[in-house]
Amino acid sequence: MKRTLKEEAYAVMFPAFDSLALADPVKEMLDRGCVSVLLGESREEYVGRGMSDARVGTEAPEDFLEIIDAVKSICGSAIIAVDQEIGGIKRLHKLVSPLPDIDGAARMTDSELAAVCAETAADAHKLGINLFLAPIADILTGSNPWLQGRTPGNDAAQALRIISTYIKGVQSAGVSASLKHFPGYPNITGDPAIEEAVCKASPEELEPIMNIMRAGIKAGVKTVMLGPAIVEAVDDGEPASTSVKTVNLLTHGLGFEGLIISDDLDSKSILMGRSLEQTAVDSLSAGADLLLVAAGAHLHEVADFIVESVESSMLSEERLRKAAGKVRQLAQQLTE
């Protein structure tokens, strides 16, 4: 049976929220076709690169099992994601086997690191998690208040090894990894979530990151997340998450065929003065399959606008259906 355009519109949305309670707007989205959620963190936790003492002291495995069961009871197969980074944000804090820090990962052999990553992913999988929005592939060459402390270090060969091994280890345990943030942000002028930041890196500065991205794709990574700001060396007019040039570099240049995820479309560097609804359509048109957005009742308006854009030929129906199909296909694969 052919799905309605409204069902397809909900399928490409990826609502993020920081609690373990399934709010009514998210339930409504899941009931109407959405099959993906991000169990995120607060802005304070994101900036502080760690979960709050209150969260760590109160969250239990049963809380994750309960909300994930609730999600799946509505939509069946589902993508359930968290941030679980080496050296960065670890949404699952003490609930899973710990990942090493960057220095610890660098000291491990490939087999040791893969085993540690697989154990973390296996613990997460028992909770119902099936997507880690990690690893971060950037190598910093300048100021970067956004990614400082979250990257795999500045040794390109070591970073490539750590990232490829992380992907293989995590995915061996049934959890998808996600390379981010394509095409790379070795420097940036500010925090893209709250200001219109720009990456002014040269093509030469991006090349080591491209090599890591190629290695991650070769390692079989299932998803890639686009970045949240303009990367002038690739596209000086559009942020990566709405850039046709960036998606073409990823798909045609690097040969990636998996699921493409936008960064948070609420970020000021992605919006660039546009409405969220228009930004969502622009991201889909550029080639993103799954749109990361802050959860809320306003997302029904985004779904409506996506449908209206297809009906007015602003957005290709084929593009929307292809994106929605890829999302549901991965959700089914990860739920089996």
CSV table of C-alpha atoms in Angstrom, one decimal:
chain,number,residue,atom,x,y,z
A,1,MET,CA,0.0,0.0,0.0
A,2,LYS,CA,1.3,3.4,-1.0
A,3,ARG,CA,1.9,5.7,2.0
A,4,THR,CA,0.4,9.1,2.1
A,5,LEU,CA,2.6,12.2,1.7
A,6,LYS,CA,1.8,13.1,5.3
A,7,GLU,CA,3.1,9.7,6.5
A,8,GLU,CA,6.3,10.2,4.4
A,9,ALA,CA,6.7,13.7,5.9
A,10,TYR,CA,6.6,12.4,9.4
A,11,ALA,CA,9.0,9.5,8.5
A,12,VAL,CA,11.8,11.9,7.6
A,13,MET,CA,11.7,13.8,11.0
A,14,PHE,CA,14.0,13.0,13.8
A,15,PRO,CA,12.6,14.6,17.0
A,16,ALA,CA,15.1,15.2,19.9
A,17,PHE,CA,14.2,15.6,23.5
A,18,ASP,CA,16.2,15.5,26.7
A,19,SER,CA,13.8,13.6,29.1
A,20,LEU,CA,12.8,10.0,29.3
A,21,ALA,CA,9.1,10.8,29.1
A,22,LEU,CA,7.2,10.4,25.9
A,23,ALA,CA,5.4,13.7,25.5
A,24,ASP,CA,2.1,13.9,23.6
A,25,PRO,CA,3.5,15.7,20.6
A,26,VAL,CA,6.1,12.9,20.0
A,27,LYS,CA,3.4,10.3,20.5
A,28,GLU,CA,1.3,12.0,17.8
A,29,MET,CA,4.3,12.1,15.4
A,30,LEU,CA,5.0,8.4,15.9
A,31,ASP,CA,1.3,7.6,15.4
A,32,ARG,CA,1.4,9.6,12.1
A,33,GLY,CA,4.5,8.0,10.5
A,34,CYS,CA,7.6,9.1,12.5
A,35,VAL,CA,10.0,6.2,13.2
A,36,SER,CA,13.0,7.9,14.8
A,37,VAL,CA,13.8,9.6,18.1
A,38,LEU,CA,16.9,11.1,19.7
A,39,LEU,CA,17.1,10.7,23.4
A,40,GLY,CA,19.2,13.8,23.9
A,41,GLU,CA,20.6,16.0,26.6
A,42,SER,CA,20.0,19.5,27.9
A,43,ARG,CA,21.8,22.5,26.4
A,44,GLU,CA,23.8,22.7,29.7
A,45,GLU,CA,24.8,19.1,29.5
A,46,TYR,CA,25.8,19.5,25.8
A,47,VAL,CA,27.9,22.5,26.5
A,48,GLY,CA,29.4,21.0,29.6
A,49,ARG,CA,30.2,17.7,27.8
A,50,GLY,CA,28.7,15.6,30.5
A,51,MET,CA,25.4,14.5,32.0
A,52,SER,CA,24.2,16.3,35.2
A,53,ASP,CA,24.6,14.8,38.6
A,54,ALA,CA,20.8,14.8,38.9
A,55,ARG,CA,20.4,12.8,35.7
A,56,VAL,CA,23.2,10.3,36.6
A,57,GLY,CA,21.7,9.9,40.0
A,58,THR,CA,18.1,9.2,38.9
A,59,GLU,CA,18.1,7.5,35.5
A,60,ALA,CA,18.0,3.8,35.5
A,61,PRO,CA,18.0,1.1,32.7
A,62,GLU,CA,14.3,0.6,33.3
A,63,ASP,CA,13.6,4.2,32.3
A,64,PHE,CA,15.2,3.6,28.9
A,65,LEU,CA,13.4,0.3,28.5
A,66,GLU,CA,10.1,1.9,29.3
A,67,ILE,CA,10.3,4.8,26.9
A,68,ILE,CA,11.7,2.7,24.1
A,69,ASP,CA,9.0,0.1,24.5
A,70,ALA,CA,6.4,2.9,24.4
A,71,VAL,CA,8.0,4.2,21.1
A,72,LYS,CA,7.9,0.7,19.5
A,73,SER,CA,4.4,0.0,20.7
A,74,ILE,CA,3.3,2.9,18.5
A,75,CYS,CA,5.4,2.6,15.4
A,76,GLY,CA,6.9,-0.9,15.5
A,77,SER,CA,10.4,-0.7,14.0
A,78,ALA,CA,12.2,2.5,15.2
A,79,ILE,CA,15.6,4.2,15.2
A,80,ILE,CA,16.5,5.1,18.8
A,81,ALA,CA,19.5,7.3,19.0
A,82,VAL,CA,21.8,8.8,21.6
A,83,ASP,CA,25.1,10.7,21.5
A,84,GLN,CA,27.8,8.3,22.7
A,85,GLU,CA,31.2,9.8,21.8
A,86,ILE,CA,34.8,8.8,22.6
A,87,GLY,CA,36.2,11.9,24.4
A,88,GLY,CA,32.9,13.8,24.1
A,89,ILE,CA,29.3,13.6,25.1
A,90,LYS,CA,28.1,10.3,26.6
A,91,ARG,CA,24.4,10.3,27.0
A,92,LEU,CA,24.3,6.9,28.6
A,93,HIS,CA,26.7,7.9,31.4
A,94,LYS,CA,27.2,5.1,33.9
A,95,LEU,CA,24.4,2.8,32.4
A,96,VAL,CA,26.8,1.1,30.0
A,97,SER,CA,30.3,-0.1,29.9
A,98,PRO,CA,32.5,3.0,29.6
A,99,LEU,CA,34.3,4.2,26.4
A,100,PRO,CA,37.9,5.3,26.8
A,101,ASP,CA,39.0,8.9,26.5
A,102,ILE,CA,41.0,9.8,23.5
A,103,ASP,CA,44.4,9.1,25.1
A,104,GLY,CA,43.2,5.8,26.3
A,105,ALA,CA,41.9,4.9,22.9
A,106,ALA,CA,45.2,5.8,21.3
A,107,ARG,CA,47.0,3.4,23.6
A,108,MET,CA,44.8,0.5,22.7
A,109,THR,CA,45.4,-1.9,19.9
A,110,ASP,CA,42.7,-2.1,17.2
A,111,SER,CA,41.3,-5.4,18.7
A,112,GLU,CA,41.3,-4.0,22.2
A,113,LEU,CA,39.5,-0.8,21.1
A,114,ALA,CA,37.0,-2.6,19.0
A,115,ALA,CA,36.1,-4.9,21.9
A,116,VAL,CA,35.6,-2.0,24.3
A,117,CYS,CA,33.4,-0.2,21.7
A,118,ALA,CA,31.4,-3.4,21.0
A,119,GLU,CA,30.8,-3.9,24.8
A,120,THR,CA,29.5,-0.4,25.2
A,121,ALA,CA,27.2,-0.9,22.2
A,122,ALA,CA,26.0,-4.3,23.4
A,123,ASP,CA,25.0,-2.8,26.7
A,124,ALA,CA,23.2,0.1,24.9
A,125,HIS,CA,21.5,-2.4,22.6
A,126,LYS,CA,20.1,-4.2,25.7
A,127,LEU,CA,18.4,-1.0,26.6
A,128,GLY,CA,16.9,-0.7,23.2
A,129,ILE,CA,19.4,1.9,21.7
A,130,ASN,CA,20.3,1.2,18.1
A,131,LEU,CA,22.1,4.3,16.8
A,132,PHE,CA,25.1,6.2,18.2
A,133,LEU,CA,25.4,9.7,16.8
A,134,ALA,CA,29.2,9.3,16.7
A,135,PRO,CA,32.1,9.3,16.0
A,136,ILE,CA,33.3,12.8,15.4
A,137,ALA,CA,35.8,12.8,12.5
A,138,ASP,CA,37.2,16.3,12.8
A,139,ILE,CA,40.8,17.3,13.2
A,140,LEU,CA,41.1,20.8,14.6
A,141,THR,CA,43.5,23.3,13.1
A,142,GLY,CA,42.2,26.5,14.7
A,143,SER,CA,39.7,27.9,17.1
A,144,ASN,CA,36.6,25.7,17.6
A,145,PRO,CA,34.5,26.4,20.6
A,146,TRP,CA,31.9,23.9,19.4
A,147,LEU,CA,34.1,20.8,19.0
A,148,GLN,CA,36.9,21.5,21.4
A,149,GLY,CA,37.4,18.4,23.6
A,150,ARG,CA,35.1,16.2,21.4
A,151,THR,CA,37.5,15.2,18.5
A,152,PRO,CA,39.9,12.2,18.3
A,153,GLY,CA,43.0,14.4,18.5
A,154,ASN,CA,45.1,16.1,15.9
A,155,ASP,CA,47.2,13.1,14.7
A,156,ALA,CA,45.5,12.3,11.4
A,157,ALA,CA,46.6,8.7,11.2
A,158,GLN,CA,45.7,8.0,14.8
A,159,ALA,CA,42.3,9.7,14.4
A,160,LEU,CA,41.6,7.6,11.3
A,161,ARG,CA,42.4,4.4,13.2
A,162,ILE,CA,40.3,5.2,16.2
A,163,ILE,CA,37.3,6.3,14.2
A,164,SER,CA,37.4,3.2,11.9
A,165,THR,CA,37.8,0.9,14.8
A,166,TYR,CA,35.0,2.6,16.8
A,167,ILE,CA,32.6,2.1,13.8
A,168,LYS,CA,33.5,-1.6,13.4
A,169,GLY,CA,33.3,-2.3,17.1
A,170,VAL,CA,29.9,-0.5,17.6
A,171,GLN,CA,28.3,-1.9,14.5
A,172,SER,CA,29.4,-5.5,15.4
A,173,ALA,CA,27.1,-5.3,18.4
A,174,GLY,CA,24.0,-4.3,16.3
A,175,VAL,CA,24.2,-0.5,16.9
A,176,SER,CA,24.7,1.8,13.9
A,177,ALA,CA,27.4,4.4,14.1
A,178,SER,CA,27.2,7.9,12.4
A,179,LEU,CA,30.1,9.8,11.1
A,180,LYS,CA,29.9,13.5,11.8
A,181,HIS,CA,29.9,16.3,10.9
A,182,PHE,CA,30.4,16.1,7.1
A,183,PRO,CA,32.4,17.7,5.4
A,184,GLY,CA,34.4,18.6,8.5
A,185,TYR,CA,35.0,21.6,10.7
A,186,PRO,CA,38.7,22.0,11.6
A,187,ASN,CA,37.9,25.5,12.6
A,188,ILE,CA,34.8,27.6,13.1
A,189,THR,CA,34.0,31.2,14.0
A,190,GLY,CA,31.6,30.5,16.8
A,191,ASP,CA,28.9,28.1,18.2
A,192,PRO,CA,26.6,27.2,15.3
A,193,ALA,CA,23.7,26.4,17.6
A,194,ILE,CA,23.4,30.0,18.7
A,195,GLU,CA,25.1,32.2,16.1
A,196,GLU,CA,25.7,32.2,12.3
A,197,ALA,CA,29.2,30.6,12.5
A,198,VAL,CA,31.3,29.8,9.4
A,199,CYS,CA,34.1,27.3,8.8
A,200,LYS,CA,36.9,29.0,6.8
A,201,ALA,CA,39.1,26.0,6.5
A,202,SER,CA,41.1,25.6,3.3
A,203,PRO,CA,40.7,22.5,1.1
A,204,GLU,CA,44.1,21.4,2.4
A,205,GLU,CA,42.8,21.5,6.0
A,206,LEU,CA,39.8,19.5,5.0
A,207,GLU,CA,41.7,16.7,3.2
A,208,PRO,CA,42.8,14.8,6.4
A,209,ILE,CA,39.1,14.8,7.5
A,210,MET,CA,38.0,13.6,4.0
A,211,ASN,CA,40.5,10.7,4.4
A,212,ILE,CA,38.9,9.8,7.8
A,213,MET,CA,35.4,10.0,6.2
A,214,ARG,CA,36.5,7.7,3.4
A,215,ALA,CA,37.9,5.3,5.9
A,216,GLY,CA,34.7,5.4,7.9
A,217,ILE,CA,32.6,4.7,4.8
A,218,LYS,CA,35.0,1.8,3.9
A,219,ALA,CA,34.5,0.5,7.4
A,220,GLY,CA,30.8,0.2,6.6
A,221,VAL,CA,29.3,3.1,8.6
A,222,LYS,CA,25.5,3.1,8.1
A,223,THR,CA,24.8,6.8,8.6
A,224,VAL,CA,26.5,10.2,8.1
A,225,MET,CA,25.5,13.4,9.8
A,226,LEU,CA,25.9,16.7,7.8
A,227,GLY,CA,27.3,19.7,9.6
A,228,PRO,CA,25.5,22.7,11.0
A,229,ALA,CA,27.3,25.6,9.3
A,230,ILE,CA,28.8,26.8,6.0
A,231,VAL,CA,32.1,25.2,5.0
A,232,GLU,CA,33.5,27.8,2.6
A,233,ALA,CA,35.8,25.4,0.8
A,234,VAL,CA,32.8,23.2,-0.2
A,235,ASP,CA,29.9,25.6,-0.5
A,236,ASP,CA,30.2,29.3,0.5
A,237,GLY,CA,26.5,29.9,0.2
A,238,GLU,CA,24.7,27.1,2.1
A,239,PRO,CA,25.3,25.4,5.4
A,240,ALA,CA,26.2,21.7,5.0
A,241,SER,CA,22.8,20.4,6.1
A,242,THR,CA,21.1,22.3,3.2
A,243,SER,CA,23.9,22.1,0.7
A,244,VAL,CA,23.5,20.2,-2.6
A,245,LYS,CA,27.2,20.5,-3.2
A,246,THR,CA,28.0,19.0,0.2
A,247,VAL,CA,25.7,16.0,-0.3
A,248,ASN,CA,27.0,15.5,-3.8
A,249,LEU,CA,30.6,15.4,-2.4
A,250,LEU,CA,29.4,12.8,0.1
A,251,THR,CA,27.5,10.6,-2.3
A,252,HIS,CA,29.2,11.0,-5.6
A,253,GLY,CA,32.7,12.0,-4.4
A,254,LEU,CA,33.0,9.6,-1.5
A,255,GLY,CA,30.5,7.0,-2.7
A,256,PHE,CA,28.3,6.9,0.5
A,257,GLU,CA,25.0,5.2,-0.1
A,258,GLY,CA,23.6,5.0,3.5
A,259,LEU,CA,21.3,7.2,5.5
A,260,ILE,CA,22.2,11.0,5.5
A,261,ILE,CA,21.1,12.9,8.6
A,262,SER,CA,20.9,16.6,9.0
A,263,ASP,CA,22.4,18.3,12.0
A,264,ASP,CA,19.9,20.1,14.3
A,265,LEU,CA,17.8,22.3,11.9
A,266,ASP,CA,17.0,24.6,14.8
A,267,SER,CA,20.7,25.7,14.8
A,268,LYS,CA,21.0,29.4,13.9
A,269,SER,CA,23.8,28.6,11.4
A,270,ILE,CA,21.5,26.3,9.5
A,271,LEU,CA,18.4,28.4,9.6
A,272,MET,CA,20.3,31.5,8.4
A,273,GLY,CA,17.1,33.6,8.9
A,274,ARG,CA,14.8,31.0,7.2
A,275,SER,CA,11.8,29.5,8.9
A,276,LEU,CA,12.2,25.9,10.3
A,277,GLU,CA,9.6,24.7,7.7
A,278,GLN,CA,11.6,26.1,4.8
A,279,THR,CA,14.9,24.9,6.2
A,280,ALA,CA,13.4,21.3,6.5
A,281,VAL,CA,12.4,21.4,2.8
A,282,ASP,CA,15.7,22.8,1.7
A,283,SER,CA,17.6,20.0,3.6
A,284,LEU,CA,15.4,17.3,2.0
A,285,SER,CA,15.9,18.9,-1.4
A,286,ALA,CA,19.7,18.9,-0.9
A,287,GLY,CA,19.7,15.2,-0.2
A,288,ALA,CA,19.3,14.7,3.6
A,289,ASP,CA,17.1,11.8,4.5
A,290,LEU,CA,16.4,12.3,8.2
A,291,LEU,CA,15.9,15.8,9.7
A,292,LEU,CA,17.1,16.4,13.2
A,293,VAL,CA,14.7,18.8,15.0
A,294,ALA,CA,13.8,19.7,18.6
A,295,ALA,CA,10.6,17.9,19.6
A,296,GLY,CA,7.4,19.8,20.0
A,297,ALA,CA,3.9,20.4,18.7
A,298,HIS,CA,5.3,22.9,16.1
A,299,LEU,CA,6.6,19.9,14.1
A,300,HIS,CA,3.1,19.2,12.8
A,301,GLU,CA,3.5,22.5,10.9
A,302,VAL,CA,6.8,21.3,9.5
A,303,ALA,CA,5.1,18.1,8.3
A,304,ASP,CA,2.3,20.1,6.7
A,305,PHE,CA,4.7,22.4,4.9
A,306,ILE,CA,6.7,19.4,3.5
A,307,VAL,CA,3.4,18.0,2.1
A,308,GLU,CA,2.5,21.4,0.7
A,309,SER,CA,6.0,21.7,-0.9
A,310,VAL,CA,5.5,18.5,-2.7
A,311,GLU,CA,2.0,19.5,-3.9
A,312,SER,CA,3.4,22.8,-5.2
A,313,SER,CA,6.4,21.1,-6.8
A,314,MET,CA,8.8,23.0,-4.5
A,315,LEU,CA,10.0,19.5,-3.3
A,316,SER,CA,10.2,16.4,-5.5
A,317,GLU,CA,7.8,13.7,-4.4
A,318,GLU,CA,10.4,11.1,-5.5
A,319,ARG,CA,13.0,12.8,-3.2
A,320,LEU,CA,10.6,12.7,-0.2
A,321,ARG,CA,9.6,9.1,-0.8
A,322,LYS,CA,13.2,8.0,-1.3
A,323,ALA,CA,14.3,9.6,2.0
A,324,ALA,CA,11.3,8.2,3.9
A,325,GLY,CA,12.0,4.7,2.5
A,326,LYS,CA,15.6,4.8,3.5
A,327,VAL,CA,14.7,5.8,7.1
A,328,ARG,CA,12.1,3.1,7.4
A,329,GLN,CA,14.5,0.5,5.9
A,330,LEU,CA,17.2,1.3,8.5
A,331,ALA,CA,14.7,1.4,11.3
A,332,GLN,CA,13.6,-2.1,10.3
A,333,GLN,CA,17.2,-3.4,10.0
A,334,LEU,CA,18.2,-2.0,13.4
A,335,THR,CA,15.1,-3.4,15.1
A,336,GLU,CA,15.4,-6.9,13.8
